[in-house]
Amino acid sequence: MAGGRAFRPSAPRRAAFAALLTLLLLAALSFLLSSTPPASSARSSSPPPSARLAAVRRHAADHAAVLAAYAAHARKLKEASAAQSLSFSTLSSDLSALSARLASHLSSSSLPEDALRPLEKEARERIKFARALAADAKEGFDTQSKIQKLSDTVFAVGEQLSRARRAGRMSSRIAADSTPKSLHCLAMRLLEARLANPSAFADDPDPSPEFDDPALYHYAIFSDNVLAVSVVVASAARAAADPSRHVFHVVTAPMYLPAFRVWFARRPPPLGVHVQLLAYSDFPFLNATNSPVVRQIDAGNRDVELLDYLRFYLPDMFPTLRRVVLLEDDVVVQKDLAALWQVDLDGKVNGAVETCFGGFRRYRKYLNFTQPIVRDRFNPSACAWAYGLNVFDLETWRRDGCTELFHQYMEMNEDGELWDPTSILTAGLMSFYGNTKPLDKSWHVMGLGYNPSISPEAIRSAAVIHFDGNMKPWLDVALNQYKALWTKYVDTEMEFLTLCNFGL
């Protein structure tokens, strides 16, 4: 997001500068206060006029420097009044000018002593006043210096805390996005099984007629996690009143497709549900070099990002279907979802559960409203919604050109100024703005991957529970109070789970 606070020097530099300046002031002031100008009471033993004037000039110059430093210090601390800071500066300038006059008289040896006495008296009075002003300010400035040092220390600790929090969030995200050793082992075991018996697993099985039947209940799942997908399918099948009418279109990366085929060949979909296994390479339009999505995808993370962005191409992927329910791979289905095909979306494209409460999770959280195009098109107080369980009317989607709108926003955000390009949710918030029908919250309860305080009643009444967050149920960091809700759908008869040390 655009914006930020003004530059200020780093805490260590400011602390060092304040300490050095304080020491300089104290040393100079101690020297000046301990010294006294030459006495003039005994004229018979007085030094020559030139020596007296030289001493007075030196005192004037020293006090001018001290007061100039005090003036700078007062401005830096921003605690002294404007009048006090002006007094320091004015008196410092007067003493500097007086020192210059004394220096000019010292260079002239023709002036009589009587002519020098008024100048000497004036200089002594100003020096006395300067010494008193500096002495009065010393205690206050010492206190302010301590306050400044403490403020600098608090700022430095705050910066360290912010860095530690950012590092913690990054580490948590890396841990969540990385493939655990057990999942990697499972994928490798499944691939080994295919290589050992290639004839048992068809590379391109004949499509079932159910895959294109718009009268059935169709789901789309985009994932490279075969175990998580198996849980989604198993939980939905067990919750369905008529499992044979439910069709799951599972799309993964090409390198994981053989592992998925081995799993579902060895452990067929339960209760007669239908599962179609696809790779994103089966959709040539995604690989067009002029696609704004392909241009912006990080080459090092291509599989994950392409799977995320596939949700914006559902009408192109399934041209014969009228409605599709999108499920994330970290959900568990607890109730029959057939009723979602009868939900009235009021002519909208997307049906989703809203996530805002109070001022939280509104559009201002996701979009950069300093950009004119964002301010002109979106309401910062509009309520955000969630991915995880989404009902998409593909006919209305085609009519409203939502995929083309998504392309436009991707083009506009090529420099990352409108929203964080790593957030797939924000792209959806923009593409389906004003085109989303709120669903009842009982359809989709979120937070099981980060919130330990979800009420048991909310979980029991939910049609779908969502382990969104970093504490996924297949990870060791999963929240223990929720993990059994997921593990009870794991097919423990698959022998590779034991071989790969899944802690289920």
Short mmCIF file of C-alpha atoms in Angstrom, two decimals:
data_model
loop_
_atom_site.label_atom_id
_atom_site.label_comp_id
_atom_site.label_asym_id
_atom_site.label_seq_id
_atom_site.Cartn_x
_atom_site.Cartn_y
_atom_site.Cartn_z
CA MET A 1 0.00 0.00 0.00
CA ALA A 2 1.13 3.49 -0.68
CA GLY A 3 2.10 5.92 2.04
CA GLY A 4 4.36 5.83 5.07
CA ARG A 5 5.79 8.08 7.73
CA ALA A 6 8.53 10.61 7.18
CA PHE A 7 12.16 9.59 7.35
CA ARG A 8 13.86 9.85 10.74
CA PRO A 9 17.40 8.82 11.64
CA SER A 10 17.89 5.41 13.13
CA ALA A 11 17.53 5.08 16.91
CA PRO A 12 21.24 4.25 17.54
CA ARG A 13 22.37 7.36 15.63
CA ARG A 14 19.93 9.67 17.39
CA ALA A 15 20.85 8.26 20.78
CA ALA A 16 24.55 8.70 20.08
CA PHE A 17 24.03 12.27 18.87
CA ALA A 18 21.97 13.19 21.96
CA ALA A 19 24.59 11.70 24.30
CA LEU A 20 27.47 13.47 22.54
CA LEU A 21 25.70 16.82 22.53
CA THR A 22 24.80 16.52 26.21
CA LEU A 23 28.39 15.74 27.19
CA LEU A 24 29.64 18.68 25.13
CA LEU A 25 27.18 21.06 26.78
CA LEU A 26 27.96 19.86 30.28
CA ALA A 27 31.70 20.11 29.75
CA ALA A 28 31.49 23.58 28.28
CA LEU A 29 29.11 24.80 30.94
CA SER A 30 31.19 23.35 33.78
CA PHE A 31 34.25 25.13 32.42
CA LEU A 32 32.45 28.44 32.04
CA LEU A 33 30.75 28.33 35.43
CA SER A 34 33.98 27.48 37.22
CA SER A 35 35.86 30.30 35.58
CA THR A 36 35.56 33.98 36.48
CA PRO A 37 36.48 36.98 34.45
CA PRO A 38 39.57 38.93 35.56
CA ALA A 39 38.91 41.11 38.61
CA SER A 40 39.02 44.87 38.10
CA SER A 41 38.82 46.03 41.72
CA ALA A 42 42.56 46.61 42.14
CA ARG A 43 43.62 48.89 39.34
CA SER A 44 47.17 49.00 40.53
CA SER A 45 47.68 45.28 39.82
CA SER A 46 45.38 45.01 36.75
CA PRO A 47 46.87 43.45 33.64
CA PRO A 48 47.26 45.54 30.53
CA PRO A 49 44.03 46.53 28.71
CA SER A 50 44.87 44.30 25.75
CA ALA A 51 45.15 41.22 28.01
CA ARG A 52 41.87 42.03 29.74
CA LEU A 53 40.08 42.55 26.45
CA ALA A 54 41.51 39.29 25.09
CA ALA A 55 40.20 37.39 28.11
CA VAL A 56 36.79 39.05 27.87
CA ARG A 57 36.63 38.35 24.13
CA ARG A 58 37.46 34.70 24.76
CA HIS A 59 34.70 34.42 27.37
CA ALA A 60 32.23 36.10 25.03
CA ALA A 61 33.08 33.75 22.18
CA ASP A 62 32.82 30.68 24.47
CA HIS A 63 29.42 31.73 25.83
CA ALA A 64 28.21 32.48 22.31
CA ALA A 65 29.07 28.91 21.30
CA VAL A 66 27.37 27.44 24.37
CA LEU A 67 24.17 29.42 23.81
CA ALA A 68 24.14 28.50 20.12
CA ALA A 69 24.38 24.84 21.13
CA TYR A 70 21.57 25.32 23.67
CA ALA A 71 19.41 26.92 20.99
CA ALA A 72 20.02 23.97 18.63
CA HIS A 73 19.33 21.53 21.46
CA ALA A 74 16.08 23.29 22.36
CA ARG A 75 14.88 23.12 18.77
CA LYS A 76 15.81 19.44 18.54
CA LEU A 77 13.98 18.48 21.72
CA LYS A 78 10.93 20.51 20.71
CA GLU A 79 10.24 21.05 24.39
CA ALA A 80 11.49 24.61 24.95
CA SER A 81 9.20 27.47 24.12
CA ALA A 82 9.82 29.52 21.01
CA ALA A 83 10.75 32.51 23.21
CA GLN A 84 13.42 30.54 25.09
CA SER A 85 14.92 29.21 21.90
CA LEU A 86 14.90 32.74 20.46
CA SER A 87 16.62 34.08 23.61
CA PHE A 88 19.45 31.60 23.21
CA SER A 89 19.89 32.43 19.54
CA THR A 90 19.68 36.23 20.05
CA LEU A 91 22.12 36.34 22.95
CA SER A 92 24.50 34.01 21.12
CA SER A 93 24.45 36.35 18.11
CA ASP A 94 25.02 39.40 20.36
CA LEU A 95 28.00 37.74 22.05
CA SER A 96 29.45 36.74 18.70
CA ALA A 97 29.14 40.33 17.47
CA LEU A 98 30.66 41.63 20.72
CA SER A 99 33.54 39.18 20.39
CA ALA A 100 34.17 40.49 16.89
CA ARG A 101 34.21 44.12 18.15
CA LEU A 102 36.63 43.19 20.91
CA ALA A 103 38.87 41.49 18.40
CA SER A 104 38.92 44.61 16.23
CA HIS A 105 39.85 46.80 19.21
CA LEU A 106 42.59 44.41 20.23
CA SER A 107 44.15 44.85 16.84
CA SER A 108 44.30 48.61 17.44
CA SER A 109 46.90 49.61 20.05
CA SER A 110 46.16 53.34 19.82
CA LEU A 111 42.90 53.37 21.83
CA PRO A 112 43.30 54.68 25.42
CA GLU A 113 42.26 52.54 28.34
CA ASP A 114 39.40 54.89 29.27
CA ALA A 115 37.83 54.24 25.86
CA LEU A 116 38.04 50.49 26.36
CA ARG A 117 36.43 50.36 29.82
CA PRO A 118 32.80 50.85 28.62
CA LEU A 119 33.24 48.06 26.09
CA GLU A 120 34.77 45.82 28.70
CA LYS A 121 31.91 46.56 31.12
CA GLU A 122 29.31 45.81 28.46
CA ALA A 123 31.03 42.53 27.65
CA ARG A 124 31.18 41.47 31.31
CA GLU A 125 27.47 42.21 31.84
CA ARG A 126 26.45 40.22 28.79
CA ILE A 127 28.67 37.32 29.81
CA LYS A 128 27.17 37.37 33.30
CA PHE A 129 23.67 37.27 31.84
CA ALA A 130 24.62 34.48 29.47
CA ARG A 131 26.12 32.44 32.35
CA ALA A 132 22.90 32.84 34.36
CA LEU A 133 20.69 31.90 31.41
CA ALA A 134 22.74 28.78 30.70
CA ALA A 135 22.76 27.76 34.37
CA ASP A 136 18.95 28.08 34.61
CA ALA A 137 18.43 25.96 31.48
CA LYS A 138 20.97 23.27 32.36
CA GLU A 139 18.75 21.25 34.70
CA GLY A 140 15.78 21.35 32.36
CA PHE A 141 17.90 20.37 29.39
CA ASP A 142 19.44 17.48 31.29
CA THR A 143 15.92 16.19 32.03
CA GLN A 144 14.86 16.63 28.43
CA SER A 145 17.99 14.81 27.26
CA LYS A 146 17.10 11.86 29.48
CA ILE A 147 13.54 11.89 28.15
CA GLN A 148 14.89 11.97 24.60
CA LYS A 149 17.22 9.06 25.30
CA LEU A 150 14.34 7.09 26.81
CA SER A 151 12.16 7.93 23.82
CA ASP A 152 14.90 6.78 21.46
CA THR A 153 15.24 3.54 23.40
CA VAL A 154 11.48 2.90 23.29
CA PHE A 155 11.46 3.60 19.55
CA ALA A 156 14.38 1.21 18.98
CA VAL A 157 12.67 -1.56 20.99
CA GLY A 158 9.45 -0.96 19.05
CA GLU A 159 11.30 -1.30 15.76
CA GLN A 160 12.92 -4.53 16.92
CA LEU A 161 9.53 -5.87 17.98
CA SER A 162 8.02 -4.98 14.60
CA ARG A 163 10.87 -6.75 12.79
CA ALA A 164 10.45 -9.80 15.02
CA ARG A 165 6.72 -9.93 14.30
CA ARG A 166 7.29 -9.62 10.56
CA ALA A 167 9.88 -12.38 10.71
CA GLY A 168 7.48 -14.54 12.71
CA ARG A 169 4.66 -14.06 10.20
CA MET A 170 7.02 -14.85 7.35
CA SER A 171 8.29 -18.00 9.08
CA SER A 172 4.72 -19.10 9.79
CA ARG A 173 3.73 -18.54 6.17
CA ILE A 174 6.75 -20.45 4.88
CA ALA A 175 5.94 -23.33 7.22
CA ALA A 176 2.32 -23.40 6.04
CA ASP A 177 3.10 -23.12 2.33
CA SER A 178 5.97 -25.60 2.31
CA THR A 179 5.30 -29.25 1.54
CA PRO A 180 5.78 -31.32 4.72
CA LYS A 181 8.08 -34.31 4.48
CA SER A 182 5.17 -36.71 5.01
CA LEU A 183 3.16 -35.25 2.08
CA HIS A 184 6.22 -35.32 -0.16
CA CYS A 185 6.80 -38.92 0.86
CA LEU A 186 3.18 -39.81 0.03
CA ALA A 187 3.43 -38.28 -3.44
CA MET A 188 6.68 -40.13 -4.11
CA ARG A 189 5.25 -43.46 -2.90
CA LEU A 190 2.24 -43.06 -5.18
CA LEU A 191 4.49 -42.25 -8.15
CA GLU A 192 6.66 -45.29 -7.37
CA ALA A 193 3.55 -47.46 -7.39
CA ARG A 194 2.62 -46.16 -10.81
CA LEU A 195 6.11 -46.72 -12.21
CA ALA A 196 6.13 -50.25 -10.81
CA ASN A 197 2.85 -51.11 -12.57
CA PRO A 198 2.10 -48.57 -15.32
CA SER A 199 -0.49 -50.74 -17.04
CA ALA A 200 -2.74 -50.56 -13.97
CA PHE A 201 -3.19 -46.80 -14.18
CA ALA A 202 -4.47 -45.21 -17.40
CA ASP A 203 -2.80 -41.96 -18.41
CA ASP A 204 -6.01 -40.53 -19.85
CA PRO A 205 -9.06 -42.52 -18.75
CA ASP A 206 -12.27 -42.17 -20.70
CA PRO A 207 -14.41 -39.34 -19.31
CA SER A 208 -17.60 -40.28 -17.55
CA PRO A 209 -20.84 -38.75 -18.92
CA GLU A 210 -21.57 -37.46 -15.42
CA PHE A 211 -18.66 -35.00 -15.74
CA ASP A 212 -20.63 -32.86 -18.21
CA ASP A 213 -24.15 -33.40 -16.90
CA PRO A 214 -25.52 -30.01 -15.70
CA ALA A 215 -28.31 -31.75 -13.79
CA LEU A 216 -25.80 -33.09 -11.23
CA TYR A 217 -24.02 -31.29 -8.38
CA HIS A 218 -20.57 -30.20 -9.53
CA TYR A 219 -17.63 -29.14 -7.38
CA ALA A 220 -14.25 -27.70 -8.36
CA ILE A 221 -11.15 -28.29 -6.20
CA PHE A 222 -7.71 -26.91 -7.12
CA SER A 223 -4.90 -28.55 -5.16
CA ASP A 224 -1.62 -30.46 -5.23
CA ASN A 225 -2.36 -32.13 -1.87
CA VAL A 226 -3.79 -35.58 -2.58
CA LEU A 227 -4.48 -36.39 1.09
CA ALA A 228 -6.40 -33.14 1.66
CA VAL A 229 -8.48 -33.64 -1.48
CA SER A 230 -9.34 -37.18 -0.44
CA VAL A 231 -10.69 -35.81 2.86
CA VAL A 232 -12.86 -33.22 1.09
CA VAL A 233 -14.32 -35.87 -1.22
CA ALA A 234 -14.84 -38.41 1.56
CA SER A 235 -16.50 -35.93 3.92
CA ALA A 236 -18.84 -34.60 1.20
CA ALA A 237 -19.77 -38.14 0.13
CA ARG A 238 -20.61 -39.21 3.69
CA ALA A 239 -22.69 -36.07 4.25
CA ALA A 240 -24.66 -36.35 0.99
CA ALA A 241 -28.17 -37.76 0.87
CA ASP A 242 -27.52 -39.11 -2.65
CA PRO A 243 -23.73 -39.31 -3.20
CA SER A 244 -24.09 -40.57 -6.77
CA ARG A 245 -25.32 -37.12 -7.86
CA HIS A 246 -22.17 -35.34 -6.67
CA VAL A 247 -19.30 -34.79 -9.13
CA PHE A 248 -15.85 -33.52 -8.09
CA HIS A 249 -13.55 -31.93 -10.67
CA VAL A 250 -10.06 -32.04 -9.12
CA VAL A 251 -7.41 -29.98 -10.92
CA THR A 252 -3.73 -30.25 -9.96
CA ALA A 253 -0.27 -29.60 -11.35
CA PRO A 254 0.90 -32.00 -14.11
CA MET A 255 3.64 -33.42 -11.90
CA TYR A 256 1.10 -34.47 -9.24
CA LEU A 257 -1.56 -35.84 -11.57
CA PRO A 258 -0.13 -39.41 -11.64
CA ALA A 259 -0.09 -39.49 -7.82
CA PHE A 260 -3.76 -38.47 -7.72
CA ARG A 261 -4.66 -41.18 -10.24
CA VAL A 262 -2.88 -43.87 -8.23
CA TRP A 263 -4.61 -42.78 -5.01
CA PHE A 264 -8.13 -42.82 -6.45
CA ALA A 265 -7.44 -46.04 -8.36
CA ARG A 266 -6.31 -47.82 -5.21
CA ARG A 267 -8.88 -46.08 -2.98
CA PRO A 268 -11.92 -45.47 -5.25
CA PRO A 269 -14.23 -42.53 -4.45
CA PRO A 270 -16.57 -43.59 -1.64
CA LEU A 271 -20.33 -44.18 -1.88
CA GLY A 272 -20.50 -43.76 -5.63
CA VAL A 273 -19.42 -40.09 -5.94
CA HIS A 274 -17.68 -39.18 -9.20
CA VAL A 275 -14.17 -37.73 -9.36
CA GLN A 276 -12.59 -36.26 -12.48
CA LEU A 277 -8.81 -35.76 -12.27
CA LEU A 278 -7.28 -33.03 -14.43
CA ALA A 279 -4.06 -31.03 -14.74
CA TYR A 280 -3.97 -27.34 -15.54
CA SER A 281 -2.07 -28.28 -18.70
CA ASP A 282 -5.36 -29.74 -19.96
CA PHE A 283 -6.56 -26.14 -20.46
CA PRO A 284 -4.46 -24.59 -23.25
CA PHE A 285 -5.88 -21.07 -22.78
CA LEU A 286 -3.98 -20.80 -19.49
CA ASN A 287 -0.62 -21.15 -21.21
CA ALA A 288 -1.08 -18.28 -23.67
CA THR A 289 2.02 -16.08 -23.51
CA ASN A 290 -0.09 -12.90 -23.69
CA SER A 291 -2.18 -13.82 -20.65
CA PRO A 292 -1.83 -11.18 -17.91
CA VAL A 293 -1.97 -13.98 -15.35
CA VAL A 294 0.90 -15.95 -16.87
CA ARG A 295 3.02 -12.81 -17.22
CA GLN A 296 2.71 -11.97 -13.54
CA ILE A 297 3.17 -15.45 -12.10
CA ASP A 298 6.45 -16.12 -10.34
CA ALA A 299 8.26 -18.81 -12.34
CA GLY A 300 9.54 -20.38 -9.11
CA ASN A 301 6.01 -20.84 -7.78
CA ARG A 302 4.12 -21.43 -11.03
CA ASP A 303 2.14 -24.52 -10.01
CA VAL A 304 0.70 -23.04 -6.83
CA GLU A 305 -0.21 -19.69 -8.38
CA LEU A 306 -1.78 -21.19 -11.50
CA LEU A 307 -3.94 -23.45 -9.34
CA ASP A 308 -5.03 -20.39 -7.37
CA TYR A 309 -5.92 -18.36 -10.46
CA LEU A 310 -7.86 -21.21 -12.13
CA ARG A 311 -10.94 -20.19 -10.14
CA PHE A 312 -11.32 -17.18 -12.45
CA TYR A 313 -11.71 -19.46 -15.50
CA LEU A 314 -14.49 -21.78 -14.32
CA PRO A 315 -16.88 -20.96 -17.21
CA ASP A 316 -14.12 -21.70 -19.74
CA MET A 317 -13.09 -24.91 -18.00
CA PHE A 318 -16.62 -26.31 -17.73
CA PRO A 319 -18.60 -24.91 -20.69
CA THR A 320 -21.55 -27.30 -20.29
CA LEU A 321 -22.21 -26.55 -16.62
CA ARG A 322 -24.54 -23.94 -15.19
CA ARG A 323 -23.49 -23.86 -11.52
CA VAL A 324 -20.31 -24.96 -9.72
CA VAL A 325 -19.42 -24.96 -6.03
CA LEU A 326 -15.78 -24.11 -5.34
CA LEU A 327 -14.26 -25.91 -2.36
CA GLU A 328 -10.80 -25.27 -0.93
CA ASP A 329 -8.71 -28.32 -0.08
CA ASP A 330 -8.57 -27.41 3.63
CA VAL A 331 -12.29 -27.81 4.31
CA VAL A 332 -14.40 -30.59 5.76
CA VAL A 333 -18.01 -31.05 4.63
CA GLN A 334 -20.38 -31.89 7.49
CA LYS A 335 -23.83 -31.55 5.83
CA ASP A 336 -25.41 -32.30 2.48
CA LEU A 337 -24.56 -29.44 0.10
CA ALA A 338 -27.22 -30.26 -2.52
CA ALA A 339 -29.32 -27.30 -1.33
CA LEU A 340 -26.65 -24.92 -2.68
CA TRP A 341 -27.92 -25.66 -6.20
CA GLN A 342 -31.32 -24.26 -5.19
CA VAL A 343 -30.03 -21.10 -3.47
CA ASP A 344 -31.37 -17.98 -5.17
CA LEU A 345 -28.37 -15.75 -5.96
CA ASP A 346 -30.63 -12.85 -7.02
CA GLY A 347 -28.95 -12.62 -10.40
CA LYS A 348 -25.47 -12.43 -8.86
CA VAL A 349 -22.45 -14.46 -9.93
CA ASN A 350 -20.99 -15.44 -6.58
CA GLY A 351 -22.58 -16.73 -3.38
CA ALA A 352 -20.26 -16.49 -0.36
CA VAL A 353 -20.25 -15.96 3.39
CA GLU A 354 -19.25 -12.45 4.41
CA THR A 355 -16.40 -12.06 6.89
CA CYS A 356 -16.71 -8.48 8.12
CA PHE A 357 -17.86 -7.58 11.60
CA GLY A 358 -17.63 -4.04 12.91
CA GLY A 359 -14.87 -2.33 10.98
CA PHE A 360 -12.88 -5.47 10.29
CA ARG A 361 -12.24 -7.19 6.95
CA ARG A 362 -13.76 -4.57 4.75
CA TYR A 363 -12.46 -3.54 1.35
CA ARG A 364 -10.15 -0.92 2.88
CA LYS A 365 -8.12 -3.77 4.37
CA TYR A 366 -7.30 -5.25 0.98
CA LEU A 367 -7.19 -2.39 -1.55
CA ASN A 368 -5.00 0.70 -1.86
CA PHE A 369 -7.53 3.53 -1.70
CA THR A 370 -4.85 6.14 -2.35
CA GLN A 371 -5.10 5.08 -5.99
CA PRO A 372 -7.78 7.03 -7.95
CA ILE A 373 -9.06 3.98 -9.82
CA VAL A 374 -9.69 2.19 -6.51
CA ARG A 375 -11.40 5.21 -4.93
CA ASP A 376 -13.63 5.69 -7.97
CA ARG A 377 -14.79 2.08 -8.28
CA PHE A 378 -15.00 0.65 -4.77
CA ASN A 379 -16.46 1.49 -1.38
CA PRO A 380 -13.84 1.12 1.38
CA SER A 381 -16.59 0.08 3.82
CA ALA A 382 -17.93 -2.68 1.58
CA CYS A 383 -17.98 -6.04 3.31
CA ALA A 384 -15.41 -8.63 2.25
CA TRP A 385 -16.28 -12.30 1.82
CA ALA A 386 -14.30 -15.54 1.93
CA TYR A 387 -13.12 -18.23 -0.40
CA GLY A 388 -13.52 -21.81 0.81
CA LEU A 389 -17.16 -22.44 -0.08
CA ASN A 390 -18.40 -20.42 -3.05
CA VAL A 391 -21.42 -20.94 -5.29
CA PHE A 392 -20.79 -19.67 -8.83
CA ASP A 393 -23.54 -19.16 -11.39
CA LEU A 394 -21.55 -19.78 -14.57
CA GLU A 395 -24.28 -18.54 -16.90
CA THR A 396 -24.43 -15.16 -15.16
CA TRP A 397 -20.61 -15.12 -15.05
CA ARG A 398 -20.49 -15.49 -18.83
CA ARG A 399 -23.15 -12.84 -19.28
CA ASP A 400 -21.33 -10.29 -17.08
CA GLY A 401 -17.84 -11.03 -18.45
CA CYS A 402 -16.23 -11.50 -15.03
CA THR A 403 -13.15 -13.25 -16.45
CA GLU A 404 -12.51 -10.30 -18.76
CA LEU A 405 -12.93 -7.94 -15.81
CA PHE A 406 -10.43 -10.02 -13.86
CA HIS A 407 -7.95 -9.64 -16.74
CA GLN A 408 -8.42 -5.87 -16.72
CA TYR A 409 -7.63 -5.63 -13.01
CA MET A 410 -4.61 -7.89 -13.38
CA GLU A 411 -3.31 -5.58 -16.12
CA MET A 412 -3.91 -2.51 -13.93
CA ASN A 413 -2.08 -4.11 -11.01
CA GLU A 414 0.97 -5.22 -12.97
CA ASP A 415 3.14 -2.97 -10.77
CA GLY A 416 1.43 -4.13 -7.56
CA GLU A 417 0.08 -0.66 -6.69
CA LEU A 418 -3.62 -1.53 -6.36
CA TRP A 419 -3.35 -4.56 -4.09
CA ASP A 420 -0.88 -7.14 -2.86
CA PRO A 421 -0.50 -9.39 -5.94
CA THR A 422 -0.01 -12.45 -3.70
CA SER A 423 -3.60 -12.13 -2.42
CA ILE A 424 -5.98 -14.16 -4.56
CA LEU A 425 -8.89 -13.00 -2.39
CA THR A 426 -8.41 -9.35 -3.37
CA ALA A 427 -8.57 -10.22 -7.06
CA GLY A 428 -11.91 -11.88 -6.34
CA LEU A 429 -13.18 -8.95 -4.27
CA MET A 430 -12.56 -6.68 -7.24
CA SER A 431 -13.82 -9.00 -9.99
CA PHE A 432 -17.07 -9.87 -8.18
CA TYR A 433 -17.67 -6.46 -6.56
CA GLY A 434 -21.40 -5.81 -6.48
CA ASN A 435 -21.95 -9.29 -7.90
CA THR A 436 -21.85 -11.38 -4.71
CA LYS A 437 -24.85 -12.67 -2.76
CA PRO A 438 -24.18 -13.16 0.99
CA LEU A 439 -24.88 -16.71 2.16
CA ASP A 440 -26.05 -17.67 5.63
CA LYS A 441 -23.03 -17.96 7.92
CA SER A 442 -23.94 -21.54 8.87
CA TRP A 443 -22.89 -22.67 5.42
CA HIS A 444 -19.24 -21.86 6.05
CA VAL A 445 -17.47 -21.49 9.41
CA MET A 446 -13.86 -20.32 9.17
CA GLY A 447 -10.82 -19.95 11.39
CA LEU A 448 -10.01 -23.52 12.41
CA GLY A 449 -6.45 -22.97 11.22
CA TYR A 450 -5.73 -20.02 13.50
CA ASN A 451 -8.55 -19.31 15.98
CA PRO A 452 -8.63 -21.55 19.09
CA SER A 453 -11.84 -19.97 20.39
CA ILE A 454 -14.52 -20.96 17.88
CA SER A 455 -17.64 -22.10 19.70
CA PRO A 456 -18.46 -25.82 19.51
CA GLU A 457 -22.06 -24.92 18.60
CA ALA A 458 -20.91 -22.90 15.56
CA ILE A 459 -18.79 -25.85 14.42
CA ARG A 460 -21.58 -28.41 14.94
CA SER A 461 -24.12 -26.35 12.99
CA ALA A 462 -21.79 -25.58 10.06
CA ALA A 463 -22.24 -27.24 6.69
CA VAL A 464 -18.55 -26.70 5.93
CA ILE A 465 -15.73 -26.02 8.38
CA HIS A 466 -12.63 -24.35 7.02
CA PHE A 467 -9.08 -24.79 8.33
CA ASP A 468 -7.97 -21.48 6.85
CA GLY A 469 -4.80 -20.09 8.35
CA ASN A 470 -1.36 -21.56 8.84
CA MET A 471 -2.24 -24.38 11.26
CA LYS A 472 -3.46 -26.89 8.70
CA PRO A 473 -4.82 -30.17 10.08
CA TRP A 474 -2.16 -32.24 8.28
CA LEU A 475 0.65 -30.26 9.94
CA ASP A 476 2.20 -30.83 13.34
CA VAL A 477 1.24 -27.27 14.33
CA ALA A 478 -2.50 -27.96 13.89
CA LEU A 479 -4.81 -26.90 16.72
CA ASN A 480 -5.42 -30.11 18.65
CA GLN A 481 -9.04 -29.31 19.58
CA TYR A 482 -10.02 -29.28 15.90
CA LYS A 483 -7.71 -31.87 14.35
CA ALA A 484 -10.04 -34.86 14.95
CA LEU A 485 -12.72 -33.13 12.83
CA TRP A 486 -10.40 -33.64 9.87
CA THR A 487 -8.57 -36.90 10.66
CA LYS A 488 -11.80 -38.91 11.00
CA TYR A 489 -12.19 -38.66 7.22
CA VAL A 490 -8.64 -39.79 6.41
CA ASP A 491 -8.53 -43.17 4.70
CA THR A 492 -6.19 -44.90 7.14
CA GLU A 493 -6.34 -48.13 5.12
CA MET A 494 -4.01 -46.55 2.56
CA GLU A 495 -0.74 -48.24 3.56
CA PHE A 496 1.43 -45.38 2.32
CA LEU A 497 0.21 -43.19 5.19
CA THR A 498 1.91 -45.46 7.71
CA LEU A 499 5.05 -45.70 5.60
CA CYS A 500 5.26 -41.88 5.43
CA ASN A 501 4.87 -41.39 9.20
CA PHE A 502 1.68 -39.37 9.22
CA GLY A 503 0.87 -38.54 12.83
CA LEU A 504 -2.87 -39.21 12.58
#
